[in-house]
Coordinates of N, CA and C in Angstrom, one line a residue:
M1 N 71.5 98.3 99.4 CA 72.3 99.6 99.2 C 71.9 100.5 100.4
V2 N 72.9 100.9 101.2 CA 72.7 101.8 102.3 C 72.1 103.1 101.8
W3 N 71.0 103.6 102.5 CA 70.4 104.8 102.1 C 70.7 105.8 103.2
N4 N 71.8 106.7 102.9 CA 72.3 107.6 103.9 C 72.2 109.0 103.3
Q5 N 71.6 109.9 104.1 CA 71.4 111.3 103.6 C 72.3 112.3 104.3
A6 N 73.3 111.8 105.0 CA 74.3 112.6 105.7 C 73.6 113.5 106.8
S7 N 74.2 114.5 107.2 CA 73.7 115.2 108.4 C 73.3 116.7 108.1
E8 N 72.5 117.2 108.9 CA 72.1 118.6 108.8 C 73.3 119.5 108.8
D9 N 74.3 119.3 109.7 CA 75.5 120.1 109.8 C 76.3 120.1 108.5
L10 N 76.4 119.0 107.9 CA 77.1 118.9 106.6 C 76.6 119.7 105.5
Y11 N 75.3 119.6 105.3 CA 74.6 120.4 104.3 C 74.7 121.9 104.6
D12 N 74.5 122.3 105.9 CA 74.6 123.7 106.2 C 76.0 124.2 106.0
S13 N 77.0 123.4 106.2 CA 78.4 123.8 106.0 C 78.6 124.1 104.5
Y14 N 78.0 123.2 103.6 CA 78.1 123.5 102.2 C 77.5 124.8 101.8
A15 N 76.3 125.1 102.4 CA 75.7 126.4 102.2 C 76.5 127.6 102.6
Q16 N 77.2 127.4 103.8 CA 78.0 128.5 104.3 C 79.3 128.7 103.4
K17 N 79.9 127.6 103.0 CA 81.2 127.7 102.3 C 80.9 128.2 100.9
T18 N 79.8 127.9 100.3 CA 79.5 128.3 98.9 C 78.7 129.6 98.8
G19 N 78.1 130.0 99.9 CA 77.3 131.2 99.9 C 76.0 130.9 99.2
D20 N 75.6 129.7 99.0 CA 74.4 129.3 98.3 C 73.4 128.6 99.3
S21 N 72.4 129.3 99.7 CA 71.4 128.7 100.6 C 70.7 127.5 100.1
G22 N 70.8 127.3 98.8 CA 70.1 126.1 98.3 C 70.8 124.8 98.7
W23 N 72.0 124.9 99.3 CA 72.6 123.7 99.8 C 72.3 123.4 101.3
A24 N 71.6 124.3 101.9 CA 71.2 124.1 103.4 C 70.3 123.0 103.6
W25 N 70.3 122.4 104.8 CA 69.5 121.2 105.1 C 68.0 121.5 104.8
E26 N 67.5 122.6 105.2 CA 66.1 123.0 105.1 C 65.7 123.1 103.6
A27 N 66.7 123.4 102.7 CA 66.4 123.5 101.3 C 66.5 122.1 100.6
I28 N 67.4 121.2 101.2 CA 67.7 119.9 100.6 C 66.6 118.9 101.0
I29 N 66.1 118.9 102.2 CA 65.3 117.8 102.7 C 64.0 117.7 101.8
P30 N 63.4 118.8 101.3 CA 62.2 118.6 100.5 C 62.5 117.8 99.2
L31 N 63.8 117.9 98.7 CA 64.2 117.2 97.5 C 64.3 115.7 97.9
W32 N 64.9 115.4 99.0 CA 65.0 114.0 99.5 C 63.6 113.4 99.5
K33 N 62.7 114.1 100.0 CA 61.3 113.6 100.2 C 60.7 113.3 98.8
K34 N 61.1 114.0 97.8 CA 60.6 113.7 96.5 C 61.2 112.4 95.9
I35 N 62.3 112.0 96.5 CA 63.0 110.8 95.9 C 62.5 109.5 96.5
S36 N 62.3 109.4 97.8 CA 62.1 108.2 98.5 C 60.8 108.1 99.3
T37 N 60.4 106.8 99.5 CA 59.2 106.5 100.4 C 59.7 105.4 101.3
F38 N 59.4 105.5 102.6 CA 59.7 104.5 103.6 C 58.5 103.4 103.5
V39 N 58.9 102.2 103.2 CA 57.9 101.1 103.1 C 58.2 100.1 104.2
A40 N 57.3 99.9 105.1 CA 57.5 99.0 106.2 C 57.4 97.5 105.7
S41 N 58.2 96.6 106.2 CA 58.2 95.3 105.8 C 56.9 94.6 106.2
L42 N 56.4 93.8 105.3 CA 55.1 93.1 105.6 C 55.3 91.7 106.1
N43 N 56.5 91.1 105.9 CA 56.6 89.7 106.2 C 57.9 89.4 107.0
N44 N 58.6 90.4 107.5 CA 59.8 90.1 108.3 C 59.6 90.7 109.7
S45 N 59.2 89.9 110.6 CA 58.9 90.4 112.0 C 60.2 90.7 112.7
S46 N 61.3 90.3 112.2 CA 62.6 90.6 112.9 C 63.1 92.0 112.7
L47 N 62.5 92.7 111.8 CA 63.0 94.1 111.5 C 62.5 95.0 112.6
P48 N 63.2 96.1 112.9 CA 62.8 97.1 113.8 C 61.5 97.8 113.3
P49 N 60.7 98.4 114.1 CA 59.5 99.1 113.6 C 59.9 100.3 112.8
P50 N 59.0 100.8 112.0 CA 59.3 102.0 111.2 C 59.7 103.2 112.2
P51 N 60.4 104.2 111.6 CA 60.7 105.3 112.5 C 59.5 106.0 113.0
A52 N 59.6 106.6 114.2 CA 58.4 107.3 114.7 C 57.9 108.3 113.8
N53 N 58.7 109.0 113.1 CA 58.3 110.0 112.1 C 59.1 109.8 110.8
S54 N 58.7 108.8 110.0 CA 59.5 108.5 108.8 C 59.5 109.7 107.8
S55 N 58.5 110.6 107.9 CA 58.5 111.8 107.0 C 59.7 112.7 107.2
L56 N 60.4 112.6 108.3 CA 61.6 113.4 108.5 C 62.6 113.2 107.5
S57 N 62.7 112.0 106.9 CA 63.7 111.7 105.9 C 63.2 111.1 104.6
N58 N 61.9 110.7 104.6 CA 61.3 110.2 103.4 C 60.0 110.8 103.1
G59 N 59.6 110.8 101.9 CA 58.3 111.4 101.5 C 57.5 110.4 100.7
N60 N 57.2 110.7 99.5 CA 56.4 109.8 98.6 C 57.1 109.7 97.2
G61 N 58.4 109.5 97.2 CA 59.2 109.4 96.0 C 59.2 108.0 95.5
P62 N 59.7 107.7 94.3 CA 59.7 106.4 93.7 C 60.7 105.4 94.3
V63 N 61.7 105.8 94.9 CA 62.7 104.9 95.5 C 62.2 104.4 96.8
Q64 N 62.1 103.1 97.0 CA 61.5 102.5 98.2 C 62.6 102.2 99.2
V65 N 62.4 102.6 100.4 CA 63.4 102.5 101.5 C 62.8 101.7 102.6
N66 N 63.7 100.9 103.2 CA 63.3 100.0 104.4 C 64.5 99.8 105.2
F67 N 64.3 99.2 106.4 CA 65.5 98.8 107.2 C 66.1 97.6 106.6
A68 N 67.4 97.3 106.9 CA 68.1 96.2 106.4 C 67.3 94.9 106.8
T69 N 67.3 93.9 105.9 CA 66.4 92.8 106.1 C 67.0 91.7 107.0
F70 N 68.2 92.0 107.5 CA 68.9 91.0 108.4 C 69.1 91.7 109.8
A71 N 68.3 91.3 110.7 CA 68.4 91.8 112.1 C 68.6 90.7 113.1
T72 N 69.5 90.9 114.1 CA 69.8 89.9 115.0 C 69.4 90.4 116.4
D73 N 69.4 89.4 117.4 CA 68.9 89.8 118.7 C 69.9 90.8 119.3
I74 N 71.1 90.7 119.0 CA 72.1 91.7 119.6 C 71.9 93.1 119.1
D75 N 71.3 93.2 117.9 CA 71.1 94.6 117.3 C 70.1 95.3 118.2
F76 N 69.0 94.6 118.6 CA 68.0 95.2 119.5 C 68.5 95.6 120.8
R77 N 69.4 94.7 121.4 CA 69.9 94.9 122.7 C 70.8 96.2 122.7
V78 N 71.6 96.3 121.6 CA 72.5 97.5 121.5 C 71.7 98.8 121.4
V79 N 70.7 98.8 120.6 CA 69.8 100.0 120.4 C 69.1 100.3 121.6
N80 N 68.5 99.3 122.3 CA 67.7 99.5 123.5 C 68.6 100.0 124.6
S81 N 69.8 99.5 124.7 CA 70.7 99.9 125.8 C 71.1 101.4 125.5
S82 N 71.3 101.7 124.2 CA 71.7 103.1 123.9 C 70.6 104.1 124.3
K83 N 69.3 103.6 124.2 CA 68.2 104.5 124.6 C 68.3 104.8 126.1
E84 N 68.7 103.8 126.9 CA 68.8 104.1 128.3 C 69.9 105.1 128.6
L85 N 70.9 105.2 127.7 CA 72.0 106.1 127.9 C 71.7 107.4 127.1
E86 N 70.5 107.5 126.5 CA 70.1 108.7 125.8 C 71.1 109.0 124.7
A87 N 71.6 107.9 124.0 CA 72.5 108.1 122.9 C 72.0 107.6 121.6
S88 N 70.7 107.3 121.5 CA 70.2 106.7 120.3 C 69.6 107.8 119.4
S89 N 69.7 107.6 118.1 CA 69.0 108.5 117.1 C 67.6 108.0 117.0
A90 N 66.7 108.4 117.9 CA 65.4 107.8 117.9 C 64.6 108.1 116.7
D91 N 64.8 109.2 116.0 CA 64.0 109.5 114.8 C 64.6 108.9 113.5
G92 N 65.6 108.1 113.6 CA 66.1 107.5 112.4 C 67.5 108.1 112.1
M93 N 68.3 107.4 111.3 CA 69.6 107.8 111.0 C 69.6 108.9 109.9
N94 N 68.5 109.2 109.3 CA 68.4 110.1 108.2 C 67.7 111.4 108.6
A95 N 67.5 111.6 109.9 CA 66.7 112.8 110.3 C 67.6 114.0 110.5
G96 N 68.8 114.0 110.1 CA 69.7 115.2 110.2 C 70.7 115.0 111.3
G97 N 70.5 114.2 112.3 CA 71.5 114.0 113.3 C 71.9 112.5 113.5
P98 N 72.8 112.0 112.6 CA 73.0 110.5 112.6 C 74.0 110.0 113.7
I99 N 74.4 110.9 114.6 CA 75.3 110.4 115.6 C 74.5 109.7 116.7
G100 N 74.9 108.4 116.9 CA 74.2 107.6 117.9 C 74.0 106.2 117.4
F101 N 73.1 105.5 118.0 CA 72.8 104.1 117.7 C 71.4 104.1 117.0
G102 N 71.3 103.2 116.0 CA 70.0 103.1 115.3 C 70.2 102.1 114.2
S103 N 69.1 102.0 113.4 CA 69.1 101.1 112.2 C 69.3 101.9 111.0
N104 N 70.2 101.5 110.1 CA 70.4 102.1 108.8 C 69.2 101.8 107.9
Q105 N 68.9 102.7 107.0 CA 67.9 102.4 106.0 C 68.6 101.9 104.7
D106 N 67.9 101.0 104.0 CA 68.4 100.5 102.7 C 67.4 100.8 101.6
S107 N 68.0 101.0 100.4 CA 67.1 101.2 99.3 C 66.7 99.9 98.7
A108 N 66.0 99.1 99.5 CA 65.5 97.8 99.1 C 64.3 97.4 99.9
V109 N 63.4 96.7 99.3 CA 62.2 96.3 100.0 C 61.9 94.8 99.7
E110 N 61.7 94.0 100.8 CA 61.4 92.6 100.6 C 62.4 91.9 99.8
G111 N 63.7 92.3 100.0 CA 64.8 91.6 99.3 C 65.0 92.0 97.9
T112 N 64.3 93.1 97.4 CA 64.5 93.6 96.0 C 65.1 95.0 96.1
L113 N 66.2 95.2 95.3 CA 66.8 96.5 95.3 C 66.0 97.5 94.6
S114 N 65.9 98.7 95.2 CA 65.2 99.8 94.6 C 66.2 100.8 94.2
S115 N 66.4 101.1 92.9 CA 67.4 101.9 92.4 C 66.9 103.0 91.5
S116 N 67.8 103.8 90.9 CA 67.4 104.8 89.9 C 66.9 104.1 88.7
A117 N 67.4 102.9 88.4 CA 66.9 102.2 87.2 C 65.4 101.7 87.5
T118 N 65.2 101.0 88.6 CA 63.8 100.5 88.9 C 62.8 101.6 89.2
A119 N 63.3 102.7 89.8 CA 62.4 103.7 90.2 C 62.1 104.8 89.1
Y120 N 63.1 105.0 88.3 CA 62.9 106.1 87.3 C 62.9 105.5 85.8
L121 N 64.0 104.8 85.5 CA 64.2 104.4 84.1 C 63.2 103.4 83.6
H122 N 63.0 102.3 84.4 CA 62.1 101.3 83.9 C 60.7 101.8 83.6
P123 N 60.1 102.6 84.5 CA 58.7 103.2 84.2 C 58.8 104.1 83.0
A124 N 59.9 104.8 82.8 CA 59.9 105.8 81.7 C 60.1 105.1 80.3
L125 N 60.6 103.9 80.3 CA 60.8 103.1 79.1 C 59.5 102.9 78.4
N126 N 58.4 102.7 79.2 CA 57.1 102.4 78.6 C 56.2 103.6 78.4
S127 N 56.7 104.8 78.9 CA 55.8 105.9 78.8 C 56.4 107.1 78.1
R128 N 57.7 107.1 77.7 CA 58.3 108.3 77.1 C 58.9 107.8 75.7
S129 N 58.3 108.3 74.7 CA 58.7 108.0 73.3 C 60.1 108.7 73.0
S130 N 60.4 109.7 73.7 CA 61.6 110.4 73.5 C 62.9 109.8 74.1
L131 N 62.7 108.7 74.8 CA 63.8 108.1 75.6 C 64.3 106.9 74.8
D132 N 65.6 106.9 74.5 CA 66.3 105.8 73.9 C 67.4 105.3 74.9
V133 N 67.6 104.0 75.1 CA 68.6 103.5 75.9 C 69.6 102.6 75.1
L134 N 70.8 102.9 75.1 CA 71.8 102.2 74.3 C 72.6 101.3 75.3
I135 N 72.5 100.0 75.1 CA 73.2 99.0 76.0 C 74.5 98.6 75.3
N136 N 75.4 98.1 76.1 CA 76.7 97.6 75.7 C 77.5 98.7 74.9
T137 N 77.3 99.9 75.4 CA 78.1 101.1 74.8 C 78.7 101.9 75.9
Q138 N 79.7 102.6 75.5 CA 80.4 103.5 76.5 C 80.9 104.8 75.8
V139 N 80.7 105.9 76.5 CA 81.1 107.2 76.0 C 82.6 107.2 76.0
M140 N 83.2 107.5 74.9 CA 84.7 107.6 74.8 C 85.3 109.0 74.9
K141 N 84.5 109.9 74.4 CA 85.0 111.3 74.5 C 83.9 112.3 74.0
L142 N 84.1 113.5 74.4 CA 83.3 114.6 73.9 C 84.0 115.5 72.9
K143 N 83.3 116.2 72.1 CA 83.9 117.1 71.1 C 83.1 118.4 71.0
E144 N 83.8 119.5 71.1 CA 83.2 120.8 71.1 C 83.1 121.2 69.6
T145 N 81.8 121.3 69.1 CA 81.6 121.6 67.7 C 81.5 123.1 67.5
S146 N 81.1 123.8 68.5 CA 81.0 125.3 68.6 C 81.0 125.7 70.0
P147 N 81.1 126.9 70.3 CA 81.2 127.3 71.8 C 80.0 126.8 72.5
L148 N 80.2 126.0 73.6 CA 79.2 125.5 74.5 C 78.3 124.5 73.8
T149 N 78.7 123.9 72.6 CA 78.0 122.9 71.9 C 78.9 121.7 71.7
F150 N 78.4 120.5 72.2 CA 79.2 119.3 72.2 C 78.5 118.2 71.5
T151 N 79.3 117.2 71.0 CA 78.9 116.0 70.5 C 79.5 114.9 71.4
A152 N 78.9 113.7 71.4 CA 79.5 112.6 72.2 C 79.8 111.5 71.3
S153 N 81.0 110.9 71.5 CA 81.3 109.7 70.7 C 81.3 108.5 71.5
I154 N 80.6 107.4 71.0 CA 80.5 106.2 71.8 C 81.0 105.0 71.0
A155 N 81.4 104.0 71.7 CA 81.9 102.8 71.1 C 81.1 101.6 71.6
D156 N 80.9 100.5 70.8 CA 80.3 99.3 71.3 C 81.2 98.6 72.2
K157 N 80.7 97.5 72.8 CA 81.4 96.8 73.9 C 82.7 96.2 73.4
D158 N 82.8 95.9 72.1 CA 84.0 95.3 71.5 C 85.2 96.3 71.3
Q159 N 84.8 97.6 71.4 CA 85.8 98.6 71.1 C 86.2 99.4 72.4
F160 N 85.8 98.9 73.6 CA 86.0 99.7 74.8 C 87.5 100.1 74.9
Y161 N 88.4 99.1 74.7 CA 89.8 99.3 75.0 C 90.6 99.5 73.7
C162 N 90.0 99.9 72.6 CA 90.7 100.1 71.4 C 90.4 101.5 70.9
I163 N 91.4 102.4 71.2 CA 91.1 103.8 70.9 C 91.1 104.1 69.4
L164 N 91.6 103.1 68.6 CA 91.6 103.3 67.1 C 90.4 102.7 66.5
G165 N 89.5 102.1 67.3 CA 88.3 101.4 66.7 C 87.3 102.4 66.3
P166 N 86.3 102.0 65.5 CA 85.2 102.9 65.0 C 84.4 103.5 66.1
L167 N 84.0 104.7 66.0 CA 83.2 105.4 67.0 C 82.0 106.0 66.3
T168 N 80.9 106.0 67.0 CA 79.6 106.6 66.6 C 79.4 107.9 67.3
T169 N 79.1 109.0 66.5 CA 79.0 110.3 67.0 C 77.5 110.6 67.2
L170 N 77.1 111.1 68.4 CA 75.8 111.5 68.7 C 75.7 113.0 68.8
N171 N 74.8 113.6 68.1 CA 74.7 115.1 68.0 C 73.4 115.5 68.8
P172 N 73.5 116.0 70.0 CA 72.4 116.4 70.8 C 71.8 117.7 70.2
K173 N 70.5 117.8 70.4 CA 69.8 119.1 70.0 C 70.0 120.2 70.9
S174 N 70.2 119.9 72.2 CA 70.3 121.0 73.2 C 71.6 120.9 74.0
E175 N 71.7 119.8 74.8 CA 72.9 119.7 75.7 C 73.3 118.3 76.0
V176 N 74.5 118.1 76.5 CA 75.0 116.9 77.0 C 75.1 116.9 78.5
V177 N 74.5 116.0 79.2 CA 74.6 115.9 80.6 C 75.5 114.7 81.0
L178 N 76.6 115.0 81.7 CA 77.5 114.0 82.1 C 77.0 113.4 83.5
S179 N 76.7 112.1 83.5 CA 76.3 111.5 84.7 C 76.8 110.1 84.7
A180 N 78.1 109.9 84.8 CA 78.7 108.6 84.6 C 79.4 108.1 85.9
G181 N 79.0 108.7 87.0 CA 79.5 108.3 88.3 C 80.8 109.0 88.7
S182 N 81.3 108.7 89.9 CA 82.4 109.4 90.4 C 83.7 109.0 89.7
I183 N 83.8 107.9 89.0 CA 84.9 107.5 88.2 C 84.7 107.9 86.7
G184 N 83.6 107.5 86.2 CA 83.4 107.7 84.7 C 83.3 109.1 84.3
T185 N 82.7 110.0 85.1 CA 82.5 111.4 84.7 C 83.8 112.1 84.6
P186 N 84.7 112.0 85.6 CA 86.0 112.7 85.4 C 86.8 112.0 84.3
Q187 N 86.7 110.7 84.1 CA 87.4 110.1 83.0 C 87.0 110.7 81.6
I188 N 85.7 110.9 81.4 CA 85.2 111.5 80.2 C 85.8 112.9 80.0
L189 N 85.8 113.7 81.1 CA 86.3 115.0 81.1 C 87.8 115.0 80.7
L190 N 88.5 114.1 81.3 CA 90.0 114.0 81.0 C 90.2 113.7 79.6
L191 N 89.4 112.7 79.0 CA 89.6 112.3 77.6 C 89.3 113.5 76.7
F192 N 88.4 114.4 77.1 CA 88.0 115.6 76.3 C 89.1 116.6 76.5
G193 N 90.0 116.5 77.5 CA 91.0 117.5 77.7 C 90.8 118.5 78.8
I194 N 89.8 118.2 79.6 CA 89.5 119.1 80.8 C 90.2 118.4 82.0
G195 N 91.3 119.0 82.5 CA 92.0 118.4 83.6 C 93.4 119.0 83.7
P196 N 94.3 118.4 84.5 CA 95.6 119.0 84.6 C 96.4 118.9 83.3
K197 N 96.8 120.0 82.8 CA 97.4 120.1 81.4 C 98.6 119.3 81.3
E198 N 99.5 119.3 82.3 CA 100.8 118.6 82.2 C 100.6 117.1 82.2
E199 N 99.7 116.6 83.1 CA 99.4 115.2 83.1 C 98.8 114.7 81.8
L200 N 97.9 115.5 81.3 CA 97.2 115.1 80.0 C 98.3 115.0 78.9
A201 N 99.2 115.9 78.9 CA 100.2 115.9 77.8 C 101.1 114.7 77.9
Q202 N 101.3 114.2 79.1 CA 102.1 113.0 79.2 C 101.5 111.7 78.6
V203 N 100.2 111.7 78.4 CA 99.5 110.6 77.8 C 98.9 110.9 76.4
G204 N 99.4 112.1 75.9 CA 99.0 112.4 74.5 C 97.6 113.0 74.3
V205 N 97.0 113.6 75.4 CA 95.7 114.2 75.3 C 95.9 115.7 75.2
E206 N 95.3 116.3 74.2 CA 95.5 117.8 74.1 C 94.6 118.5 75.1
S207 N 95.1 119.5 75.8 CA 94.4 120.2 76.8 C 93.4 121.2 76.2
T208 N 92.2 121.1 76.6 CA 91.2 122.1 76.2 C 90.9 123.1 77.3
F209 N 91.1 122.7 78.5 CA 90.9 123.6 79.7 C 91.7 123.0 80.8
D210 N 92.7 123.8 81.3 CA 93.6 123.4 82.4 C 92.9 123.5 83.7
L211 N 92.5 122.4 84.2 CA 91.7 122.3 85.5 C 92.4 121.2 86.4
S212 N 93.1 121.7 87.3 CA 94.0 120.7 88.0 C 93.3 119.7 88.9
H213 N 92.1 120.0 89.4 CA 91.5 119.1 90.4 C 90.6 118.0 89.7
V214 N 90.5 118.0 88.4 CA 89.6 116.9 87.8 C 90.3 115.6 88.0
G215 N 89.6 114.6 88.5 CA 90.1 113.3 88.7 C 90.9 113.2 90.0
E216 N 91.0 114.2 90.8 CA 91.8 114.2 92.1 C 90.8 114.2 93.3
Y217 N 91.4 113.9 94.4 CA 90.8 114.1 95.7 C 89.7 113.0 96.0
R218 N 89.6 112.0 95.1 CA 88.6 111.0 95.4 C 89.2 110.0 96.5
R219 N 88.4 109.7 97.4 CA 88.9 108.8 98.5 C 88.0 107.6 98.7
N220 N 88.6 106.5 99.1 CA 87.8 105.4 99.6 C 87.7 105.4 101.1
F221 N 86.5 105.2 101.6 CA 86.2 105.3 103.0 C 86.0 103.9 103.5
G222 N 86.7 103.6 104.6 CA 86.4 102.3 105.2 C 85.0 102.2 105.8
F223 N 84.4 101.1 105.7 CA 83.0 100.9 106.2 C 82.8 99.5 106.8
L224 N 82.5 99.5 108.1 CA 82.2 98.3 108.8 C 80.7 98.1 108.9
D225 N 80.2 97.2 108.1 CA 78.8 97.0 108.0 C 78.1 96.5 109.3
S226 N 78.6 95.4 109.8 CA 78.1 94.9 111.0 C 79.0 93.8 111.5
L227 N 78.8 93.5 112.7 CA 79.5 92.4 113.4 C 78.5 91.3 113.8
H228 N 78.7 90.1 113.5 CA 77.8 89.0 113.9 C 78.6 88.1 114.8
F229 N 77.9 87.7 115.9 CA 78.6 86.8 116.9 C 77.8 85.5 117.0
R230 N 78.4 84.4 117.0 CA 77.8 83.1 117.2 C 78.2 82.6 118.6
L231 N 77.2 82.4 119.5 CA 77.5 82.0 120.9 C 77.2 80.5 121.0
F232 N 78.2 79.8 121.7 CA 78.0 78.4 121.9 C 77.0 78.2 123.1
P233 N 76.4 77.0 123.1 CA 75.4 76.7 124.1 C 76.0 76.9 125.5
T234 N 77.2 76.6 125.7 CA 77.8 76.7 127.0 C 78.1 78.1 127.5
F235 N 78.0 79.0 126.5 CA 78.2 80.4 126.9 C 77.0 81.3 126.4
P236 N 75.8 81.1 127.1 CA 74.6 81.8 126.6 C 74.8 83.3 126.8
F237 N 74.1 84.0 125.8 CA 74.2 85.5 125.8 C 73.4 86.0 127.0
S238 N 72.2 85.5 127.3 CA 71.4 86.0 128.4 C 71.9 85.4 129.7
P239 N 72.0 86.3 130.7 CA 72.5 85.8 132.1 C 71.5 84.8 132.6
P240 N 71.9 83.8 133.4 CA 71.0 82.8 134.0 C 70.0 83.5 135.0

């Protein structure tokens, strides 16, 4: 999984547009450092060396970050050539200025993915008695039982696509936090009735709050991971 923290200019623009200095790069980078740690590869000599200052983008968090485990000779040639042109991001692609040539960081070490599950959830399963994990379940909708108080209804895996099937209601003591991803979260909101009123009415969902942009403006971005070339012996890459 590519580990990309975006640019300093992007976060500063968030702070400027929202009027909230908490979105600025200088405010965000300490939080990034609490998330990840750069771990140099121990057995893959083909990887680039660690960043000159890995603390610029990583600290001592539980998510382990490394360079991609597949590096080719042409990768080094491109990066080294870019340094001669002073176009390389020498301090790493996550140091705030990602324009240039360099090696992307991945949230994986020695071929093993490091994720929110492995970094946070798995350790908590053995140490927090207050944590329960329900597998093969999906949140179907929310219900407001009183102002600002909600319950969540879930279905087992056999009822995912049957809106008339039995639901189990969970009653939280304090709050419900929606964290179902860029697709799942707006879907739950729409099923609850938070979204464009006219569109919800067309599918029989009663509107609880008319909010036109829920479920909108999501875009897929094209991404070219890498190009690999195979050279035949009669056409050597290195000049004679």
